[in-house]
Coordinates of C-alpha atoms (C1' of nucleotides) in Angstrom, one line a residue:
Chain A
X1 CA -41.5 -32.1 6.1
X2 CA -42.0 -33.1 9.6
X3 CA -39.3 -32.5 12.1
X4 CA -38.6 -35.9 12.9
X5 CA -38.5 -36.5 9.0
X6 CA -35.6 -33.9 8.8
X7 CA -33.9 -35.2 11.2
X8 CA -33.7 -38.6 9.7
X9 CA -32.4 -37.3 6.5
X10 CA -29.7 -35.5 7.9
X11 CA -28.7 -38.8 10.2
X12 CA -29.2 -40.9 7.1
X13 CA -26.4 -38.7 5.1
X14 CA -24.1 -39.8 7.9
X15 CA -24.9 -43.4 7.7
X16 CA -24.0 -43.0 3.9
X17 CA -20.5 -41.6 4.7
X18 CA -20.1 -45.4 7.4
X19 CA -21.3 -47.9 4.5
X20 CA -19.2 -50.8 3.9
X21 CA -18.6 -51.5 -0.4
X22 CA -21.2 -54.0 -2.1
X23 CA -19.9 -56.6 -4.5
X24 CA -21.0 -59.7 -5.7
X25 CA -19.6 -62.8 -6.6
X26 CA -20.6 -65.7 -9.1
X27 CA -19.1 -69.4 -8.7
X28 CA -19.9 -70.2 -12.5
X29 CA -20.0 -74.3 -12.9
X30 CA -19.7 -76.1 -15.8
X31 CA -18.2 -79.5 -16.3
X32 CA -16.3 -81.0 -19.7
X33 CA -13.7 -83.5 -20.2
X34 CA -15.5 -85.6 -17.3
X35 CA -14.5 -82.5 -14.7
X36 CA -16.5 -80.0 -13.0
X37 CA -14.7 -76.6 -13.5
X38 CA -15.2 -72.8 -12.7
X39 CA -14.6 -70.0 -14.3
X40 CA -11.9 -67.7 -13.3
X41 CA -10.5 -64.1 -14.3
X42 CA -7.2 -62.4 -13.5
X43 CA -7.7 -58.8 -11.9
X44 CA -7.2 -56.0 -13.4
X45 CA -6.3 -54.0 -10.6
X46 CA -5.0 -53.5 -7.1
X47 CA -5.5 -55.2 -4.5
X48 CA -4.3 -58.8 -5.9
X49 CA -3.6 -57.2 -9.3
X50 CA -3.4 -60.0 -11.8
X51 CA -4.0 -62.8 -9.6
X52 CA -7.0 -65.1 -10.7
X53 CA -10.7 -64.6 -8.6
X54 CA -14.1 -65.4 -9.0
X55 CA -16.1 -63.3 -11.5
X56 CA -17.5 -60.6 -9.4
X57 CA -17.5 -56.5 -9.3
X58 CA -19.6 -54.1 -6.8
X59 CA -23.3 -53.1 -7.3
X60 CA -24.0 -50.7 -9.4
X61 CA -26.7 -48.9 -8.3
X62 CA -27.8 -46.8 -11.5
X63 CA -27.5 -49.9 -13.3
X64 CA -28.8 -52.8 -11.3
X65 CA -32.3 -52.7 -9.6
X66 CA -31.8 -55.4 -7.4
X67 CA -28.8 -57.6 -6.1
X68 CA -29.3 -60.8 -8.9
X69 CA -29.4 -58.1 -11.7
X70 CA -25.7 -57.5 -10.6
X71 CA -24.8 -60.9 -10.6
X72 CA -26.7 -61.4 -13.8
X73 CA -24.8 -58.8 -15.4
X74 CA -21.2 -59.7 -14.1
X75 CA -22.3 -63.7 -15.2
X76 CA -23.3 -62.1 -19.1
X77 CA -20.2 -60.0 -19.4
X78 CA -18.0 -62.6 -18.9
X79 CA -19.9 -65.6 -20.4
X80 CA -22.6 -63.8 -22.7
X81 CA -25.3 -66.5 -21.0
X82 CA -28.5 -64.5 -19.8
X83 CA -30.4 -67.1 -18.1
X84 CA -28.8 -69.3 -16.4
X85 CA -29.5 -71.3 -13.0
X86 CA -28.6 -68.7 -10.4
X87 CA -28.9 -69.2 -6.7
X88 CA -28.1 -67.6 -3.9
X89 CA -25.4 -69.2 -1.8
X90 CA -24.6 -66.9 1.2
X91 CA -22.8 -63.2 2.2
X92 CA -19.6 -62.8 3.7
X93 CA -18.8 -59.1 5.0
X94 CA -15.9 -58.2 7.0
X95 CA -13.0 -55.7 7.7
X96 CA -10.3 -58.0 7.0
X97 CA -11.1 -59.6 3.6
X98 CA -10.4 -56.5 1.5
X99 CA -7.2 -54.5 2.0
X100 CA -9.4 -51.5 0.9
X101 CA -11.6 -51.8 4.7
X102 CA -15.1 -53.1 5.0
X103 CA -16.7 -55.0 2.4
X104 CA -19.9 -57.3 1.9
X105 CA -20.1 -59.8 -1.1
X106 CA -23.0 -61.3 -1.9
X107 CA -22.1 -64.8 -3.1
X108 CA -24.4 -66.6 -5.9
X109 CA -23.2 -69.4 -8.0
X110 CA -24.7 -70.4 -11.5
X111 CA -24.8 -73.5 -13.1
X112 CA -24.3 -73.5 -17.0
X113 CA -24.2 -76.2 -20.0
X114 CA -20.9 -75.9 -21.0
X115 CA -21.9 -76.0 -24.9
X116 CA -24.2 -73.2 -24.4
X117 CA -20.7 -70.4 -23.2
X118 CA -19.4 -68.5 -25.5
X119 CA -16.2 -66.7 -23.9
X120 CA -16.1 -62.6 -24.2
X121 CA -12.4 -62.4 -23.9
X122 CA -12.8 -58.9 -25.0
X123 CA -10.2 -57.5 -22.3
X124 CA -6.8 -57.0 -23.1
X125 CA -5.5 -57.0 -19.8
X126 CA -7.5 -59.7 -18.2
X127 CA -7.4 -63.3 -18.8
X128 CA -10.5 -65.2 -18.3
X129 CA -10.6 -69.2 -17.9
X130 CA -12.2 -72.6 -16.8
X131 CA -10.4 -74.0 -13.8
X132 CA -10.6 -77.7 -13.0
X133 CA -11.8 -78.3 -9.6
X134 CA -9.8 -81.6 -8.3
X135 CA -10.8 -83.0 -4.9
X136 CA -13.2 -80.1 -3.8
X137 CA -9.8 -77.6 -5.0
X138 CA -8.7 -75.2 -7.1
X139 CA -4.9 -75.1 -7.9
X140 CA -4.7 -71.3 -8.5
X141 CA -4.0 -69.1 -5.8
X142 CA -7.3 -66.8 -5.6
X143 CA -7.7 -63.4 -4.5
X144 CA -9.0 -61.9 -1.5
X145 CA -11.3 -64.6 0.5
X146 CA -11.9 -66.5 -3.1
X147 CA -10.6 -70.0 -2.2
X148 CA -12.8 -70.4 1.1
X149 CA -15.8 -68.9 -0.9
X150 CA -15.3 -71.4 -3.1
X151 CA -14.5 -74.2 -0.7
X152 CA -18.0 -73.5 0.8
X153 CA -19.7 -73.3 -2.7
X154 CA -18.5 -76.6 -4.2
X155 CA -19.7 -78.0 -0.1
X156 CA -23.0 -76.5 -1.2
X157 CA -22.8 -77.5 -4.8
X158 CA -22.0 -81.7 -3.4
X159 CA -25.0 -81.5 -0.8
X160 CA -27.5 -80.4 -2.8
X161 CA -26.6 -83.0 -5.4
X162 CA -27.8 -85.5 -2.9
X163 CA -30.9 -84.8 -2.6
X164 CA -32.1 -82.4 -5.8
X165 CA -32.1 -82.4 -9.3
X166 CA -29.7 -79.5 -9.5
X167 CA -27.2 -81.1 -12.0
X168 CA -29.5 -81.3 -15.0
X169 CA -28.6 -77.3 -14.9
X170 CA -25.1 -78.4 -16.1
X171 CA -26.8 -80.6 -19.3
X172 CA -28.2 -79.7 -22.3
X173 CA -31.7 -79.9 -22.7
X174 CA -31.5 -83.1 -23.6
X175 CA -29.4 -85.9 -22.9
X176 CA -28.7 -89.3 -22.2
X177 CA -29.1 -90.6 -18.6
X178 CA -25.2 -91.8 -18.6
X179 CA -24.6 -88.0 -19.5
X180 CA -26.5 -87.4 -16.2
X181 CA -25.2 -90.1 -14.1
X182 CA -21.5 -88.8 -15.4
X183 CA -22.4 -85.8 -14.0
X184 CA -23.8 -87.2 -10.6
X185 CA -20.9 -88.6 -10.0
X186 CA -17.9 -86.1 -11.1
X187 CA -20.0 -83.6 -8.5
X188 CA -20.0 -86.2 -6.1
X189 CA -16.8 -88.2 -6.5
X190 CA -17.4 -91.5 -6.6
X191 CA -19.8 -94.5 -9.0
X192 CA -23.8 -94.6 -8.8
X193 CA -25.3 -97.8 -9.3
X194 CA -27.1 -97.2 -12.5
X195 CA -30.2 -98.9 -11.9
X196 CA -30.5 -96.8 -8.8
X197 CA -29.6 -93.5 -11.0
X198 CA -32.3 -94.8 -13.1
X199 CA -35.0 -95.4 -10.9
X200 CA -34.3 -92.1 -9.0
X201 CA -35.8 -89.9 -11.8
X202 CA -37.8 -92.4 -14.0
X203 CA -40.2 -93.7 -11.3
X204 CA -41.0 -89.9 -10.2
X205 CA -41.5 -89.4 -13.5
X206 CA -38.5 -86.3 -13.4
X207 CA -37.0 -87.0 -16.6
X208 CA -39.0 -88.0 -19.7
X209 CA -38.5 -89.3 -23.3
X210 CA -37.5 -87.3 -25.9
X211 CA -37.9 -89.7 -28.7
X212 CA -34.4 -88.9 -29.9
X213 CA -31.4 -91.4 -29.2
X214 CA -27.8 -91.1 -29.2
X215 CA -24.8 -93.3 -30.9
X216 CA -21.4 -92.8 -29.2
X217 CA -20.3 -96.0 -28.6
X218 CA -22.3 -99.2 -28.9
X219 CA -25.9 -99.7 -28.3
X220 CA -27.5 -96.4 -28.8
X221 CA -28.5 -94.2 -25.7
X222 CA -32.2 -93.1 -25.1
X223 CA -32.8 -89.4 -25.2
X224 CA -34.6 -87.6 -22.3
X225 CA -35.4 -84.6 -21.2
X226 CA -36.5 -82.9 -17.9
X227 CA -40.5 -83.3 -17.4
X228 CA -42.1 -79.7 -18.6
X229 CA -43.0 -78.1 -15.5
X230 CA -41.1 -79.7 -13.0
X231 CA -39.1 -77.3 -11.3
X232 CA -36.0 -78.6 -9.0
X233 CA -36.7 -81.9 -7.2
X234 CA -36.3 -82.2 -4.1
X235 CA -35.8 -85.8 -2.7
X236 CA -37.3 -87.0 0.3
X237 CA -34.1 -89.3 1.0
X238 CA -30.6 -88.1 -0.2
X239 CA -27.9 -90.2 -1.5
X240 CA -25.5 -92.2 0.2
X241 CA -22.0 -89.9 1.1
X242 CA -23.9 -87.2 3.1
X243 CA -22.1 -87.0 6.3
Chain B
X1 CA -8.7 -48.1 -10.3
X2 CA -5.7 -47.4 -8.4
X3 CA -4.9 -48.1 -5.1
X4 CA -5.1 -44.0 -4.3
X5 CA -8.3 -43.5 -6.3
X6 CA -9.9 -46.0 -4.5
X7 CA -9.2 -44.0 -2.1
X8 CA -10.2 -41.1 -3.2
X9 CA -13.0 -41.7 -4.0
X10 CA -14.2 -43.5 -0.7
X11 CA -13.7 -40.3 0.9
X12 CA -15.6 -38.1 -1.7
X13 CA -19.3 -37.4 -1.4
X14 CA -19.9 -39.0 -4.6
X15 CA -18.6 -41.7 -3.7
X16 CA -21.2 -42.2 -0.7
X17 CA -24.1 -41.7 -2.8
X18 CA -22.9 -44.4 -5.2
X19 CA -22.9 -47.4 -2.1
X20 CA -26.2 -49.2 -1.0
X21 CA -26.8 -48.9 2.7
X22 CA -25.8 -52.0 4.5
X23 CA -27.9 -53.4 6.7
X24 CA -28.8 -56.8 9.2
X25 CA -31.8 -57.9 9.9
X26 CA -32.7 -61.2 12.1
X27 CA -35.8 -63.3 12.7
X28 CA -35.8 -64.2 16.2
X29 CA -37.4 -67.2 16.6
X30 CA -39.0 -68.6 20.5
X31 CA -41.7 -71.6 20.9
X32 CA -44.3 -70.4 24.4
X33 CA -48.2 -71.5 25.0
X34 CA -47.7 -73.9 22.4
X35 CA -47.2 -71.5 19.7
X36 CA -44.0 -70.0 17.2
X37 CA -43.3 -66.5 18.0
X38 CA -40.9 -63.8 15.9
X39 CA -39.7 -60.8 18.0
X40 CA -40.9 -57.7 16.5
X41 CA -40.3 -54.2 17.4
X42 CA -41.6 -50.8 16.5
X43 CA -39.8 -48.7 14.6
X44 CA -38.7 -45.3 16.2
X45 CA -37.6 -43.7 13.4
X46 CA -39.1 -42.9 9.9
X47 CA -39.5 -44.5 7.5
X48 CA -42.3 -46.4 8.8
X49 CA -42.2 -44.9 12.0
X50 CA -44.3 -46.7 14.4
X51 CA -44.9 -49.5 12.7
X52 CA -43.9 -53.3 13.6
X53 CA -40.6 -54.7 11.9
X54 CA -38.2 -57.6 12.4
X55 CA -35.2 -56.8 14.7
X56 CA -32.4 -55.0 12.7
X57 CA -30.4 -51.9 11.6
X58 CA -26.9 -50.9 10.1
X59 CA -23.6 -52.2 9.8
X60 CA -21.7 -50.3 12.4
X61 CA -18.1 -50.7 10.6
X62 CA -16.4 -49.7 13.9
X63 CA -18.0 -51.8 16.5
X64 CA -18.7 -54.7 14.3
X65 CA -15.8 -56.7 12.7
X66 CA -17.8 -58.7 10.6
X67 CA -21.6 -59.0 9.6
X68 CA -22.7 -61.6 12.1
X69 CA -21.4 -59.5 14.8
X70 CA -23.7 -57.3 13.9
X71 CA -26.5 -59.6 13.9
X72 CA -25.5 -60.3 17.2
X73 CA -25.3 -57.0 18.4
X74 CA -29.0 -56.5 17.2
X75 CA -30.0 -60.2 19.1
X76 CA -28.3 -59.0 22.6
X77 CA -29.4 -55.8 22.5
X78 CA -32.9 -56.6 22.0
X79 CA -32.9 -60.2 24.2
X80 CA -29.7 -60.3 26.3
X81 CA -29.2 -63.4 24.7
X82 CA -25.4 -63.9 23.8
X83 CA -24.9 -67.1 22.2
X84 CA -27.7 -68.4 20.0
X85 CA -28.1 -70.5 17.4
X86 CA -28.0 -68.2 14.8
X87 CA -27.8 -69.0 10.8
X88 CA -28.0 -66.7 7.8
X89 CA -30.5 -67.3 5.9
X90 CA -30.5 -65.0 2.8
X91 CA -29.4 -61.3 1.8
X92 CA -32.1 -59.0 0.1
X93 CA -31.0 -55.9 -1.7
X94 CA -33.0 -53.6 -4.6
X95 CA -34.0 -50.1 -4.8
X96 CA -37.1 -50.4 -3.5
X97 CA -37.5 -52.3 -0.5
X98 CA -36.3 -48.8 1.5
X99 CA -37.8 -45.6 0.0
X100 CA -34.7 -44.4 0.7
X101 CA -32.9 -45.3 -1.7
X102 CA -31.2 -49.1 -2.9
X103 CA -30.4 -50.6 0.3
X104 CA -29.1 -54.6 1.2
X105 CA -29.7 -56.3 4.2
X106 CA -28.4 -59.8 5.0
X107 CA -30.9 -61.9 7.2
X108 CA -30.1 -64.1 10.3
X109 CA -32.8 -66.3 11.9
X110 CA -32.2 -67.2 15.4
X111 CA -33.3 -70.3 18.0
X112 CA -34.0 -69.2 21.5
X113 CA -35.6 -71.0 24.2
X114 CA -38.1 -69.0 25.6
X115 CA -36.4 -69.6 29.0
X116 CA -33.5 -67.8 28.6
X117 CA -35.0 -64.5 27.7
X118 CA -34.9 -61.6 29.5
X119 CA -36.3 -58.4 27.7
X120 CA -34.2 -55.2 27.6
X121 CA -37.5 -53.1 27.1
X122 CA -35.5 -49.9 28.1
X123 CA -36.3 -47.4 25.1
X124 CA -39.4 -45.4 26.0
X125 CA -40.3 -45.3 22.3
X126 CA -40.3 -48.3 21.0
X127 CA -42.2 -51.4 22.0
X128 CA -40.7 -54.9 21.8
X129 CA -43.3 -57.7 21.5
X130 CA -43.2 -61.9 20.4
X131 CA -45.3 -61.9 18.2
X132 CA -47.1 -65.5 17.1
X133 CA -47.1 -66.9 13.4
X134 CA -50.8 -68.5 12.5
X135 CA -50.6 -70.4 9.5
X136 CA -47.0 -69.3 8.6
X137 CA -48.5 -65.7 8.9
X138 CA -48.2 -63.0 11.8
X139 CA -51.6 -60.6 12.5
X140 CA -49.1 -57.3 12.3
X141 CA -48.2 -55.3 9.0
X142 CA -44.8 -55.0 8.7
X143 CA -42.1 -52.5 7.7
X144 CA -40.6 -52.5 4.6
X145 CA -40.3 -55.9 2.9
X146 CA -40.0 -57.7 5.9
X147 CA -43.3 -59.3 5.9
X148 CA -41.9 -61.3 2.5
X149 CA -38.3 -62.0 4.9
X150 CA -40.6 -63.4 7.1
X151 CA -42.6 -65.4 5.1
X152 CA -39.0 -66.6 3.1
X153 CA -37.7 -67.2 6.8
X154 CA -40.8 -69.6 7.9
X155 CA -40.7 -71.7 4.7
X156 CA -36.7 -72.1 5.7
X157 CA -37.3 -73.0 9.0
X158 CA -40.0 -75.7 8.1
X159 CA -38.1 -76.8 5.7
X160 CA -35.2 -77.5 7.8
X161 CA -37.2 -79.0 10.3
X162 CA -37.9 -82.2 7.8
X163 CA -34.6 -83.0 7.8
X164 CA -32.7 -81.8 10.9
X165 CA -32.6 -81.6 14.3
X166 CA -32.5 -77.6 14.5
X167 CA -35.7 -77.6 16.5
X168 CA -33.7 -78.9 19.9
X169 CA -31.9 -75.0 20.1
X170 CA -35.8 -74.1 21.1
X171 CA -35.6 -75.9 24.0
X172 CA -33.6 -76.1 27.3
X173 CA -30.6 -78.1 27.9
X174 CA -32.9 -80.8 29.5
X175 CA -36.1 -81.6 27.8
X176 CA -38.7 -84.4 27.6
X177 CA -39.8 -86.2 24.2
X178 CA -43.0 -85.0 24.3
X179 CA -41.5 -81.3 24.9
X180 CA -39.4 -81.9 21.9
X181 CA -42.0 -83.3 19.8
X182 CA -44.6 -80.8 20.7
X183 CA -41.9 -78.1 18.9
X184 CA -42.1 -80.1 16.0
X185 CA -45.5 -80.4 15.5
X186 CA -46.1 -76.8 16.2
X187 CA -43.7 -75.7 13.5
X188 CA -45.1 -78.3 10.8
X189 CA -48.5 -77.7 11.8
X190 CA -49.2 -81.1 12.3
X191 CA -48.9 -84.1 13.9
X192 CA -46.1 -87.0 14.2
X193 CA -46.5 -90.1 15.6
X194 CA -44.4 -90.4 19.0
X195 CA -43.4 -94.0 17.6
X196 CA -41.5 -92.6 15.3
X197 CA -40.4 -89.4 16.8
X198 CA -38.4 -91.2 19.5
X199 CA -37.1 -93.7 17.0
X200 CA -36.1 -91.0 14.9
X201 CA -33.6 -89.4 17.8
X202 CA -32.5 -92.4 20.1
X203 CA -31.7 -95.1 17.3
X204 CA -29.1 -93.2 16.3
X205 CA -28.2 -91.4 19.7
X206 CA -28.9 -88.1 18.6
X207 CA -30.5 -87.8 22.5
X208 CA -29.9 -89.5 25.3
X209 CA -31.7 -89.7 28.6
X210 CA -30.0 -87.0 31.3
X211 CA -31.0 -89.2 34.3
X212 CA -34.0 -86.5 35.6
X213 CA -37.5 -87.3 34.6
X214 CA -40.3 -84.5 34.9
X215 CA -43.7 -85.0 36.4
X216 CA -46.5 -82.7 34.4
X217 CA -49.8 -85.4 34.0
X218 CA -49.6 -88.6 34.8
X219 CA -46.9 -91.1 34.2
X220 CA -43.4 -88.9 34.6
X221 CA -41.6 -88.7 31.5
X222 CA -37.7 -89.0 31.0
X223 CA -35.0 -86.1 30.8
X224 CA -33.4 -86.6 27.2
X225 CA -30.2 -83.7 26.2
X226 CA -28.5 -83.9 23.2
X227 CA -25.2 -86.1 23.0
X228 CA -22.6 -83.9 23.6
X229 CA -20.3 -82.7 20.7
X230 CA -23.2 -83.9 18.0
X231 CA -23.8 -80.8 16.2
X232 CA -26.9 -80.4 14.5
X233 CA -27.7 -83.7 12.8
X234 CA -28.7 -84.0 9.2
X235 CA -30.9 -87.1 8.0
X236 CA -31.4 -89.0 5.1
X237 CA -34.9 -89.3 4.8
X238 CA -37.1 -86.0 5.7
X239 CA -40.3 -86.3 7.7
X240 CA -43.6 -86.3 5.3
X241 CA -44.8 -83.0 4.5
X242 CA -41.9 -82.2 1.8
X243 CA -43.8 -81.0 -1.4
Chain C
dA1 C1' -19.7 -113.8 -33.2
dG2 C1' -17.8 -110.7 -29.9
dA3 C1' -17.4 -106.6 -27.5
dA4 C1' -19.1 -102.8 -25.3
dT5 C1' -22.5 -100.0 -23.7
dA6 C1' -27.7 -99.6 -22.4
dG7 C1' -30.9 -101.1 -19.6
dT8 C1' -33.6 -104.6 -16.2
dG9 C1' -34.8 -108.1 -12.2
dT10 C1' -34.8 -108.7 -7.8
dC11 C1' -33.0 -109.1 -3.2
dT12 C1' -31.6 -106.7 1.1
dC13 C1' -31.7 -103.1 4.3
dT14 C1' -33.1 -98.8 6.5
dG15 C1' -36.2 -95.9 8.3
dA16 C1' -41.0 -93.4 8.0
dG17 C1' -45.9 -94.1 8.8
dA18 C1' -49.7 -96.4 11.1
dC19 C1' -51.7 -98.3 14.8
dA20 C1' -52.4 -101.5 18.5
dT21 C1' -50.5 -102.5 22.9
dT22 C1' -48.2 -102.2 27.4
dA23 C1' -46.1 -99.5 31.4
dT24 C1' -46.2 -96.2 35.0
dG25 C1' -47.5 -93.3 38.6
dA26 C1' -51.1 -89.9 40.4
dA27 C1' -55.6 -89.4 42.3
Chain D
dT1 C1' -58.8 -99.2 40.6
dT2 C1' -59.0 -95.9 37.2
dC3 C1' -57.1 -93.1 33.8
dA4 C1' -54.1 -90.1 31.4
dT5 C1' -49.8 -89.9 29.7
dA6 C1' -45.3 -92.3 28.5
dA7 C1' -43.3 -95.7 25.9
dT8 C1' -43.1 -100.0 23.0
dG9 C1' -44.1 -103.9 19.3
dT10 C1' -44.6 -104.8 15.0
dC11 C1' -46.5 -104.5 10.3
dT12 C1' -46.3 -102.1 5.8
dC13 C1' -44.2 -99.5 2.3
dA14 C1' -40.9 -96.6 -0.3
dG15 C1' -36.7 -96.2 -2.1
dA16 C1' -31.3 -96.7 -1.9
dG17 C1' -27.6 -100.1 -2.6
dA18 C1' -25.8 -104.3 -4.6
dC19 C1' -25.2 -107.2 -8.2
dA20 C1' -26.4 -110.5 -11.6
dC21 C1' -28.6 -110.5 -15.7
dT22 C1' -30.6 -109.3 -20.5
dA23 C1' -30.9 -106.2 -24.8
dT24 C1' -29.1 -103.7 -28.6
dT25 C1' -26.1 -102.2 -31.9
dC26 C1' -21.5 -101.8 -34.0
dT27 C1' -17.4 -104.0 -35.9

DNA sequence: AGAATAGTGTCTCTGAGACATTATGAA
DNA sequence: TTCATAATGTCTCAGAGACACTATTCT
């Protein structure tokens, strides 16, 4: 060992002692009953004992090789899904958000077909829920810095539905384009004109036919299914409601 | 986990070896002779001592209150430069990237004009040099994984430049079309046609003329600034070069 | 047949791309 | 006057929005 090597060791074993905690956070999306919703726990301990949060929980760092493998685990114990749309939304870090001192939170949020979730409500003490999310809000009280992380990620969530393909994350794989357009426009809050909806991912040649079709009202409802291959659009114009 | 174990624990050496190292690392971006540039400094320390890296380093969790102070700790103490346009772009974290051990580092890029700039080259052993991007790529090896930041960071940055006016913090206050399209083209690697550059930012008063008008060839060209209180402005149709 | 939902025809409008043209001031 | 650079005129084309219209199946 060289001395400058030594020294860094030793001034390294310091920096240890200085660290700030490392958690991550999931915004898990789904939408039923014609409403986009997240999922929620209640914590199990101090700070904000058995007030509701985000599903979240510090790195592990025998256990998780990188940061997404802690968000994929914290996303599987809860929901039991293992490969789901994950992306990275942002990090917040600060003194103040954690009664505890200085703490950084890696923020992902994953998007899930609500049929595909089944609920591990293994924990006694914890309850574990789907909360609506009505008019970009949540109407539990969340924990720690929760409600503005989440105000950011449904922000996020709405502008990226203007010009990607993101929702079909939220579908089955396959579906009718109502089911789609339905989705479109809980995310976004107001009507598509359904020729545009249409024409958005038919003349790109996004979605495809299945085949299949689908009676749950009248006329039945063509089948389709994302194009093999295609990864996320991205549209070269957006929507209207972008600001 | 109480409240007291928590606390216990924070202060116990096992504790310390169970936390990633917290880190900040930010691609400082500057437009000169008609090429992009990234700040790049050599590392004095091991690991990778001597080599080239992107500006960065810890968390201080007693001078900074929050993780972008950090990143602008890093910025001013490398540049001088106080108040950039600085935007997070992504946080890395694994047990790889540092042979140290698992280590996460949150990544800021920042707009400077080239202008403004005023080197603090006041270690003796470390050099600070811009160093230009060719074909998205920089000539130097890089420390750790920041030649993959890097590469992450340009695709941002031209991405962002399709669709918003983010290329203007690269420039003065006061600045002439061609100035302002000649940063454009330079990130994209291409050309635009000045016809629709111009309408692009006057139609919907995203510039407007200062008054001044600079002499560098021929015919003098206007002074444009950006409107005041317009904050960087998102459009509904990118430029061509969107996959 | 009537009702309800699925799906189409077609017009307008905006803004990017292309390219020819005009304007201005220095040498 | 020449000429390089600044700036404009104007056509085409893609795709969103609007809205009237047709198609299909169930009861």
């Amino acid at each position: 060992m060289t001395r400058s090597q030594a020294k860094f060791l030793k001034s390294s074993d310091k920096f240890q002692y200085e660290t700030p905690s490392v958690a991550v956070d999931v915004v898990i999306y789904t939408v039923f009953n014609g409403v986009l919703h997240v999922l929620t726990i209640t914590r199990e301990e101090h700070p904000f004992q058995g007030m509701w949060s985000l599903v979240g929980g510090y790195v592990d760092i025998h256990k998780d090789s990188d940061i997404v493998a802690t968000a994929r685990r914290k996303l599987e114990e809860k929901t039991g899904v293992k490969t789901p749309y994950l992306e990275q939304l942002m990090t917040v870090g600060d003194n103040q958000r954690d009664p505890r001192g200085w703490t950084i939170s890696t923020v992902y949020f994953a998007l899930l077909p609500f049929k595909d979730i089944k609920f591990k409500n293994d924990s006694q003490t914890s309850k574990i829920e789907w909360t609506p999310i009505i008019n970009g809000k949540v109407k539990k009280k969340l924990a720690f810095d929760h409600a503005k992380i989440l105000s950011l990620a449904i922000e996020r969530l709405r502008g990226k539905v203007l010009y990607t393909s993101l929702p079909f994350y939220l579908l089955e794989v396959e579906f009718t384009l109502r089911e789609a357009q339905d989705v479109y426009e809980i995310i976004l809050g107001r009507k598509i004109d359904p020729k545009s909806f249409r024409r958005r991912f038919l003349v790109p040649e996004i979605l495809q036919e299945s085949g299949g079709s689908k009676i749950s009202g009248k006329r039945p409802a063509k089948l389709y299914r994302l194009t093999p291959n295609q990864h996320t659009h991205f549209f070269v114009r957006t929507l209207e409601g972008s600001i």
